[in-house]
Coordinates of C-alpha atoms and ligand atoms in Angstrom, one line a residue:
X1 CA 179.0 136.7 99.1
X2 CA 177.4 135.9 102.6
X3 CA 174.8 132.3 102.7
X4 CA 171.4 132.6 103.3
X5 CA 171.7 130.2 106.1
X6 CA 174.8 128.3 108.0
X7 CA 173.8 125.1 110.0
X8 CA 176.2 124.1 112.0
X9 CA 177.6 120.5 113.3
X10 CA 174.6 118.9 112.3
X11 CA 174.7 114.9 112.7
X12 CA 173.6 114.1 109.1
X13 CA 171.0 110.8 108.6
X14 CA 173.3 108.4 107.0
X15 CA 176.7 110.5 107.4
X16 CA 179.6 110.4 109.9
X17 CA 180.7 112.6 112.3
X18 CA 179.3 116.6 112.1
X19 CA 179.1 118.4 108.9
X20 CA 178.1 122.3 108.3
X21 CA 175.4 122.9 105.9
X22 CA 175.9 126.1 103.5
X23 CA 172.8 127.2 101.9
X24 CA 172.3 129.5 99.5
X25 CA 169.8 130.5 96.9
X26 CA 167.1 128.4 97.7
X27 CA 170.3 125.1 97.9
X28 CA 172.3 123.5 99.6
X29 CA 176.0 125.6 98.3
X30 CA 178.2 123.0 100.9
X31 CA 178.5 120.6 103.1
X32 CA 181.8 120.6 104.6
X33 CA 182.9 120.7 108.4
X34 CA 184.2 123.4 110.3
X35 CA 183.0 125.9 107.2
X36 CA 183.3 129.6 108.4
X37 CA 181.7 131.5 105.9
X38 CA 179.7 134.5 106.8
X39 CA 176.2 133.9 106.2
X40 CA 172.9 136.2 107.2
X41 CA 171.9 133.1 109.6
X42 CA 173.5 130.8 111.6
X43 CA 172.3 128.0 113.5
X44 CA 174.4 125.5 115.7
X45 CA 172.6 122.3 115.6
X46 CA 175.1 121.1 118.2
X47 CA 175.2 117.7 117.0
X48 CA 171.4 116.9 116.9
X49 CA 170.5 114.7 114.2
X50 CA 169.2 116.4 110.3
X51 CA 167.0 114.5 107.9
X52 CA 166.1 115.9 104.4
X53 CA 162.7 116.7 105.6
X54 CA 159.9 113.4 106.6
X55 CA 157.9 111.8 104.1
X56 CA 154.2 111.1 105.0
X57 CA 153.3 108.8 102.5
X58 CA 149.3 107.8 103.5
X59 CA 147.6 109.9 105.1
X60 CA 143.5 110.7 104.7
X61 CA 143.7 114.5 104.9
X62 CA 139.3 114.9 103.7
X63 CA 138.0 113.2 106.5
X64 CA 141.0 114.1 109.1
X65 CA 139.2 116.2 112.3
X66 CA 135.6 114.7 111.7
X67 CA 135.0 113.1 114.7
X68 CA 134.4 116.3 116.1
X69 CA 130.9 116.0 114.8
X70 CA 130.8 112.3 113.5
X71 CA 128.5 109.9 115.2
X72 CA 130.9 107.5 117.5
X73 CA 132.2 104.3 116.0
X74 CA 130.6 101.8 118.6
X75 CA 132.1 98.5 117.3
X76 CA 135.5 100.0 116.6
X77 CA 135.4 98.2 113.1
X78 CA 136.3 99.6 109.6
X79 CA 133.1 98.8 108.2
X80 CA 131.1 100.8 111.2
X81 CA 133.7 103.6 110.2
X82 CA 133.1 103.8 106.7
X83 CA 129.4 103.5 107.0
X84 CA 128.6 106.3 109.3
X85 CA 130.5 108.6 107.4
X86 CA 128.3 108.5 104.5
X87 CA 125.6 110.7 106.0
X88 CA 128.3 113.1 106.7
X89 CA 130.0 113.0 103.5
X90 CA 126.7 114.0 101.6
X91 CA 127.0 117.3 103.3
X92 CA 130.4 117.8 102.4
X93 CA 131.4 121.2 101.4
X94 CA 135.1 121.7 99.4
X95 CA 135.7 124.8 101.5
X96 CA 135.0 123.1 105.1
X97 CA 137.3 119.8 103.5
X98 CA 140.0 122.6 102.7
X99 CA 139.7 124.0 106.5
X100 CA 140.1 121.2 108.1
X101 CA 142.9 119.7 106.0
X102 CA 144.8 122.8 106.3
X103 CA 144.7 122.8 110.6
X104 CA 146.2 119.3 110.0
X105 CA 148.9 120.5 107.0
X106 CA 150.0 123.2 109.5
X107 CA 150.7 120.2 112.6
X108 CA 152.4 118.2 109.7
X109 CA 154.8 121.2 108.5
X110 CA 155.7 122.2 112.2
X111 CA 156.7 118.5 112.7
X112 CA 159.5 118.6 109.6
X113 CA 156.9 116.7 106.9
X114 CA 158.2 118.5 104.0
X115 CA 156.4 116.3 101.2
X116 CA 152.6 114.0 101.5
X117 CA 150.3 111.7 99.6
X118 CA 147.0 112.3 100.8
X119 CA 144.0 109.6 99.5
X120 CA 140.8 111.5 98.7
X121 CA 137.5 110.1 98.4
X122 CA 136.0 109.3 95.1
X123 CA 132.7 108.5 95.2
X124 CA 128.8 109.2 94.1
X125 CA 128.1 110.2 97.5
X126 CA 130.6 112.9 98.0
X127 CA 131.2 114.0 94.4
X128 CA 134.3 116.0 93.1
X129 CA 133.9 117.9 96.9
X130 CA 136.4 116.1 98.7
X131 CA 139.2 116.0 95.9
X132 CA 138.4 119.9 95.0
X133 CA 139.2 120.3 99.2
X134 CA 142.1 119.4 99.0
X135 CA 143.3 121.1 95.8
X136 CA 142.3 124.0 97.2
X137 CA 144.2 123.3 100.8
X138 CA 147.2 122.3 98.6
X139 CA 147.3 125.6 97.0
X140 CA 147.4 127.3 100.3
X141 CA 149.9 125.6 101.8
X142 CA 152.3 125.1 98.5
X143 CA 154.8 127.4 99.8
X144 CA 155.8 125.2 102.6
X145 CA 155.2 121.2 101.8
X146 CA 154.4 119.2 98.4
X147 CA 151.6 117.2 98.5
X148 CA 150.5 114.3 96.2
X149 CA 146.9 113.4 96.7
X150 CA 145.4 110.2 95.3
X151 CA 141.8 109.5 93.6
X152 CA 140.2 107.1 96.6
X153 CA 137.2 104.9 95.6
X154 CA 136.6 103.7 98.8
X155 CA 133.1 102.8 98.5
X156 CA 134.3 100.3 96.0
X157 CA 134.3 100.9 91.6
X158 CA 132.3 97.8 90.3
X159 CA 129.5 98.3 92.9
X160 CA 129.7 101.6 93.2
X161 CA 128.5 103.4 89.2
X162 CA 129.5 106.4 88.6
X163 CA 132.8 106.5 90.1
X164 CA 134.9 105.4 87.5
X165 CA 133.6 108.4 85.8
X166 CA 133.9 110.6 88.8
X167 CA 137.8 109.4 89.4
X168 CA 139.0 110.4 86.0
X169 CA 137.5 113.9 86.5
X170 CA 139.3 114.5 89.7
X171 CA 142.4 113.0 87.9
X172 CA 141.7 116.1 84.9
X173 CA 141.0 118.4 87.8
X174 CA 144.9 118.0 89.1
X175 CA 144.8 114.7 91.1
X176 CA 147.6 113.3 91.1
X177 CA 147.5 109.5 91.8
X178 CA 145.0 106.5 90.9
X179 CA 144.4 105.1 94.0
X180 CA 141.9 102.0 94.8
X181 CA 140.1 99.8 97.2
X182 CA 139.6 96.1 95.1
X183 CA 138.6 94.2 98.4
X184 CA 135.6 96.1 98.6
X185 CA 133.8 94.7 95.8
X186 CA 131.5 91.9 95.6
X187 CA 133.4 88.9 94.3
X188 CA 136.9 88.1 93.6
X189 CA 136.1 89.0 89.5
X190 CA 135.1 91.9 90.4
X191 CA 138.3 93.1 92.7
X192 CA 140.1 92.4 89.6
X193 CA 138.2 94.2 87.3
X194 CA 138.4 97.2 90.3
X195 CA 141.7 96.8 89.9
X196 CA 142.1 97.0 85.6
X197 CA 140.2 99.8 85.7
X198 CA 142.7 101.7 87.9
X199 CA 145.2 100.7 85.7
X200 CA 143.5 101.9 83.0
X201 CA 143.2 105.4 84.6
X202 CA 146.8 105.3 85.6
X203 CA 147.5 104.4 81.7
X204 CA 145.3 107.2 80.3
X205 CA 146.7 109.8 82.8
X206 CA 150.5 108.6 83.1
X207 CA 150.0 108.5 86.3
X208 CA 151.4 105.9 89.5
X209 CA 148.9 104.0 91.5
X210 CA 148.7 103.5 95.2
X211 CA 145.9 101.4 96.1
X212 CA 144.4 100.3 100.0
X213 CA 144.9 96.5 99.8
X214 CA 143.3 93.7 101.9
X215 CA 142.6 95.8 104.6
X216 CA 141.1 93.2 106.6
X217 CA 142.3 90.1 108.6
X218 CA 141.0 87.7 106.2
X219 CA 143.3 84.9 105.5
X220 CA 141.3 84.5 102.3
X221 CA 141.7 87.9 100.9
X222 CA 143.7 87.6 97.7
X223 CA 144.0 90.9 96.2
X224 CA 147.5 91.8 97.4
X225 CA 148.8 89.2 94.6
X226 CA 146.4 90.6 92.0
X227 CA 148.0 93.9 92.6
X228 CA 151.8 92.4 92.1
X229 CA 150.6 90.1 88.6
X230 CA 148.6 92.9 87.2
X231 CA 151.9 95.8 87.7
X232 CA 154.2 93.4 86.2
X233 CA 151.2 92.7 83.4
X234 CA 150.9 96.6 82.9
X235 CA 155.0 96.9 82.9
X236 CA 154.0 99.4 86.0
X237 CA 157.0 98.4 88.0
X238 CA 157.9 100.9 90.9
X239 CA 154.9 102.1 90.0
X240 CA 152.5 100.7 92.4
X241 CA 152.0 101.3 95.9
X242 CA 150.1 98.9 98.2
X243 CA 149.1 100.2 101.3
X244 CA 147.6 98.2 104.9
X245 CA 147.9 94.8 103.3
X246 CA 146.6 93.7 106.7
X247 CA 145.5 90.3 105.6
X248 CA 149.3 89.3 104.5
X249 CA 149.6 89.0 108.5
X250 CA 147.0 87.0 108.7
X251 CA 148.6 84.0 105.3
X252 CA 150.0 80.9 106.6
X253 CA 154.3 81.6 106.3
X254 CA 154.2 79.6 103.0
X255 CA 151.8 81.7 101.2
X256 CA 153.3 84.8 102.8
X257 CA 156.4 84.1 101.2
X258 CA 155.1 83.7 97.6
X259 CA 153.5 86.9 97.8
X260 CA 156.1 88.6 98.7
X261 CA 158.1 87.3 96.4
X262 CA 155.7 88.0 93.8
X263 CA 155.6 92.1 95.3
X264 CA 159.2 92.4 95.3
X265 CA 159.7 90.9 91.8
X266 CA 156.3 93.8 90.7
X267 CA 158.6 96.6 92.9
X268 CA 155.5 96.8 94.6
X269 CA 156.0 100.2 97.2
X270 CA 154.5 98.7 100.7
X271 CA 153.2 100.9 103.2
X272 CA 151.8 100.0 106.7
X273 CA 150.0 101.4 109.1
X274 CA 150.3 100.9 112.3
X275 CA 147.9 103.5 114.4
X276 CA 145.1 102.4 112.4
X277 CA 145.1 98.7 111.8
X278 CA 146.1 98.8 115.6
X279 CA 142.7 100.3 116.2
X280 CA 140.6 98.9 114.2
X281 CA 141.7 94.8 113.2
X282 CA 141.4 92.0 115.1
X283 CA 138.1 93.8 116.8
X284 CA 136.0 90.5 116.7
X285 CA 138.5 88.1 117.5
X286 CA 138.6 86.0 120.7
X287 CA 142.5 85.5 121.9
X288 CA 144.8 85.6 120.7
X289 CA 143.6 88.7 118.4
X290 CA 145.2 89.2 115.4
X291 CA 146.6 93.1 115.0
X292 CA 146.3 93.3 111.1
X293 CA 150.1 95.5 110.6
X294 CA 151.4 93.9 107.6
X295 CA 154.7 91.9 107.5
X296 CA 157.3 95.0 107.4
X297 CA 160.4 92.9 108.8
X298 CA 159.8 89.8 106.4
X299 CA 159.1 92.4 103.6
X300 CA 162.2 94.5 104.2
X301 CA 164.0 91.3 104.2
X302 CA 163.1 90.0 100.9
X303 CA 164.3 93.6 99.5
X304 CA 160.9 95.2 99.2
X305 CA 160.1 98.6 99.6
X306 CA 158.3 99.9 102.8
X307 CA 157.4 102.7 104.6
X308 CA 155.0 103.5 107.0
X309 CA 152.0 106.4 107.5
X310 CA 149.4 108.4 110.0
X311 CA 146.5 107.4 107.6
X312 CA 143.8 108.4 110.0
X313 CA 143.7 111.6 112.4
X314 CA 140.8 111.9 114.5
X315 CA 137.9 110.9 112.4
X316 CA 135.2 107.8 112.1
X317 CA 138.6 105.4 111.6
X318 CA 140.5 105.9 114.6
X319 CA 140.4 108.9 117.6
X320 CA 144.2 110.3 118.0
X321 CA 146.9 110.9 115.7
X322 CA 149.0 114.2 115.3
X323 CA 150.4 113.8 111.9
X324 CA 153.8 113.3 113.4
X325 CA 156.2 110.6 111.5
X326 CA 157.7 110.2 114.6
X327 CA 154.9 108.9 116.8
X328 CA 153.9 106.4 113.9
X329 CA 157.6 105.3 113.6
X330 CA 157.7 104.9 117.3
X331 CA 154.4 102.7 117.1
X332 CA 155.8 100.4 114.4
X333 CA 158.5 99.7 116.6
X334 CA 156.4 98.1 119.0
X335 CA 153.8 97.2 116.5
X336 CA 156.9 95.0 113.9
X337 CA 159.2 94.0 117.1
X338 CA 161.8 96.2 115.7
X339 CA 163.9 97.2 118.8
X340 CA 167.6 96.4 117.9
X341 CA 169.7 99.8 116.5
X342 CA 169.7 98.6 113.2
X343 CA 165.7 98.0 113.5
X344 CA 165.3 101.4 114.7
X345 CA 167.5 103.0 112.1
X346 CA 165.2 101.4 109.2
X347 CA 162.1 103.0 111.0
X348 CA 163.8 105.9 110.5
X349 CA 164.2 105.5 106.6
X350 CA 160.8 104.2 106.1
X351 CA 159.9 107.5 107.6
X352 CA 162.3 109.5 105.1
X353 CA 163.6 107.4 102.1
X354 CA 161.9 104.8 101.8
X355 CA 158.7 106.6 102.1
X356 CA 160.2 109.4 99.3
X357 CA 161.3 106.4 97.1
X358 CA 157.5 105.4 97.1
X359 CA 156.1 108.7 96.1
X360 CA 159.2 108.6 93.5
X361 CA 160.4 112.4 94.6
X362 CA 163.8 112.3 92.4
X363 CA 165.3 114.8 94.5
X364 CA 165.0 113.6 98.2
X365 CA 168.6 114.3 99.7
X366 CA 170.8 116.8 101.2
X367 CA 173.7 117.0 98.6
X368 CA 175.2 120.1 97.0
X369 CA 173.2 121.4 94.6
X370 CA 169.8 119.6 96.1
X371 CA 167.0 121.7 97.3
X372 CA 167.6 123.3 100.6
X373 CA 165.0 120.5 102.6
X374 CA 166.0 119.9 106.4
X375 CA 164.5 119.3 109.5
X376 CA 167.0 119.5 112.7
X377 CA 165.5 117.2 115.0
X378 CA 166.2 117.5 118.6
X379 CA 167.8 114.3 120.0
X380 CA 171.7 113.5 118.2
X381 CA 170.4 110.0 117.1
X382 CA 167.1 107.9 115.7
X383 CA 166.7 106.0 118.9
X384 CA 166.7 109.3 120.9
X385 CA 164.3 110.8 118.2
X386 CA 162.0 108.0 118.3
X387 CA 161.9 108.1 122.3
X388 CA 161.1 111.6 122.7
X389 CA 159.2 113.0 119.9
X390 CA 160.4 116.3 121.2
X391 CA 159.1 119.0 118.8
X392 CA 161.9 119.5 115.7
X393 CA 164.6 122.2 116.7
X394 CA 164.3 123.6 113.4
X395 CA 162.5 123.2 109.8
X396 CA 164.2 124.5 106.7
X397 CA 162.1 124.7 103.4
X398 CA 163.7 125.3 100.3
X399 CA 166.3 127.2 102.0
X400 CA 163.9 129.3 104.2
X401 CA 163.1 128.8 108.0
X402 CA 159.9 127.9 108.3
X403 CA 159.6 126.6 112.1
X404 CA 161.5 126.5 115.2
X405 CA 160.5 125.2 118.8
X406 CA 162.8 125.3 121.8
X407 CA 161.8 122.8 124.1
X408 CA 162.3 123.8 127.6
X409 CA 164.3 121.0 129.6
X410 CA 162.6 120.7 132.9
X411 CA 164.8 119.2 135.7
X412 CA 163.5 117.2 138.7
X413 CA 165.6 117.4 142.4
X414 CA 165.2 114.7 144.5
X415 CA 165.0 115.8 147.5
Ligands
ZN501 ZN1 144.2 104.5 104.4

């Protein structure tokens, strides 16, 4: 009996030497080198490097393209970028939200992303519209990449009435996540009540949380350790995923330090990202400016979780982005100092399993017997990968091809 598909010498993430890849049936069937079986496909990888598919695990996918016709953020700050879309977001229609997340689902599939979280607004100013987008853009696309997408109350839950209500209808509707935004309320009571309540949601749904902490520089910001007390409180451990915690670069090293011992003893998931809080922290700052990414080597050190995500592409927030892992792996590495091989090989797993450990997908491996999930990138190692961001040789989705590109090696003569 022939495979489905044969991938040969293939530089496996986190394996030595070449292996060849049997796949059959939708799974991987072998993994053995110098395999000869017939099979209907074959494909020589010739040692270029094969990862299980990337995980994007924050990414905004309802307000992703809406700088096209959004007014422009003039100070460059979050607030400015959240207040100017509100006109916008009255407007909002579920089918136009479904259009334009789909244009930037089809970029994310091209570039290997074979599972993403996506946070949706939740609010009285948008309605159900955003969330029912993006269950509709899921459906499209649920042939070729899973997608997780997260009840977002960004406009605040204590200040904001009506949105409590509004997030547990999205979460009946097929959201899957209870997300949350606690700095955005009015006093520090009232962050933690934001914050019980999305615990309560999470309870009544059986649901994990993943929840935009202190995004801000402000050294004062305290929510990130409400987040670790009340996960350990609600027994939510590995549960919970923080994401920006800008204002943890901002602490003084002592205070640092007890939070993150506080998140790693919660199993708090920690996500950072650096395109965004690049763009937008530190705006009013004389020098030196802080840059708001979060404390990813200091984290990783004391055992915690992270990965790392796009969050924003082209909208009110920040103007580029491709939904590429690989581009926001290769800004981390400037953005967290993380240059040495060993660095750069733990950008690559907070871009793979790190990033699936957070959005808890049991099955994030190639191993016989594992869904048929790889992307061949083009370059034989993550340094090289990181470097060129050339587009992925091949994508395999539940043992189908989905994508190819063949990138055209231009040579230069001196002359
Ligand atoms: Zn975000």
């Amino acid at each position: 009996m022939p495979l489905d598909i044969l991938v040969k010498n293939v530089a496996l993430w986190g394996a030595d030497g070449l292996c060849d890849l049997g796949i059959s049936g939708g799974r991987f069937v072998a993994l053995e080198q110098g395999a000869a079986t017939p099979a209907a496909l074959i494909l020589d990888a010739d040692g270029r490097l094969g990862v299980p598919g990337f995980v994007e695990p924050h990414i905004h996918l309802d307000k992703a393209l809406i700088s096209e016709r959004a007014p422009v953020n003039v100070s460059g700050t979050l607030t400015e970028a959240i207040e100017i879309l509100w006109e916008i977001k009255r407007n909002y229609s579920a089918d136009e939200i479904a259009d334009r997340a789909s244009r930037v689902l089809a970029r994310a599939i091209e570039h290997g992303v074979s599972r993403l979280r996506t946070h949706v607004d939740v609010d009285p100013i948008g309605g159900t519209r955003p969330a029912q987008g993006l269950i509709r853009a899921r459906e499209r696309v649920s042939d070729l990449i899973d997608i997780q997408i997260v009840a977002f109350p960004q406009e605040g839950i204590v200040k904001s009435p009506g949105t409590e209500a509004l997030m547990r209808e999205v979460m009946e509707a097929g959201v899957d996540v209870v997300g949350g935004m606690p700095f955005n309320e009015a006093s520090l009571e009232d962050s933690r009540r934001h914050i019980e309540i999305v615990f309560e949601i999470a309870k009544q749904f059986n649901a994990d949380i993943d929840m935009h902490v202190d995004e801000t520089d402000d050294p004062l910001a305290r929510t990130l350790e409400m987040v670790a007390e009340l996960t350990i409180e609600n027994g939510w451990q590995g549960r919970v995923t923080a994401g920006h915690t800008c204002a943890l670069a901002s602490y003084p090293r002592d205070h640092a330090d007890r939070v993150i011992g506080r998140l790693h003893e919660a199993g708090v998931n920690m996500i950072a990202n650096p395109a965004t809080n690049l763009m937008l922290q530190g705006r009013l700052d004389d020098y030196p400016k802080r840059r708001g990414v979060t404390q990813v080597k200091e984290l990783l050190a004391a055992g915690v979780n992270v990965a790392c995500g796009q969050d924003c592409v082209h909208d009110t927030f920040y103007p580029f982005g491709q939904n590429d892992p690989l581009e926001i792996g290769f800004l981390l590495c400037h953005a967290s100092h993380m240059s040495q091989p060993a660095e750069i090989r733990t950008v690559m797993d907070m871009i793979t399993s790190n990033a699936a450990r957070a959005l808890r997908i049991a099955d994030f491996a190639v191993a016989v017997g594992a869904r048929a999930d790889l992307v061949i990138l083009d370059a034989s190692d993550a340094r090289e990968a990181f470097a060129t961001r050339t587009p992925r040789r091949w994508v395999i989705r539940k043992g189908r091809l989905i994508a190819e590109s063949k990138v055209e090696r231009r040579r230069y003569f001196c002359i």
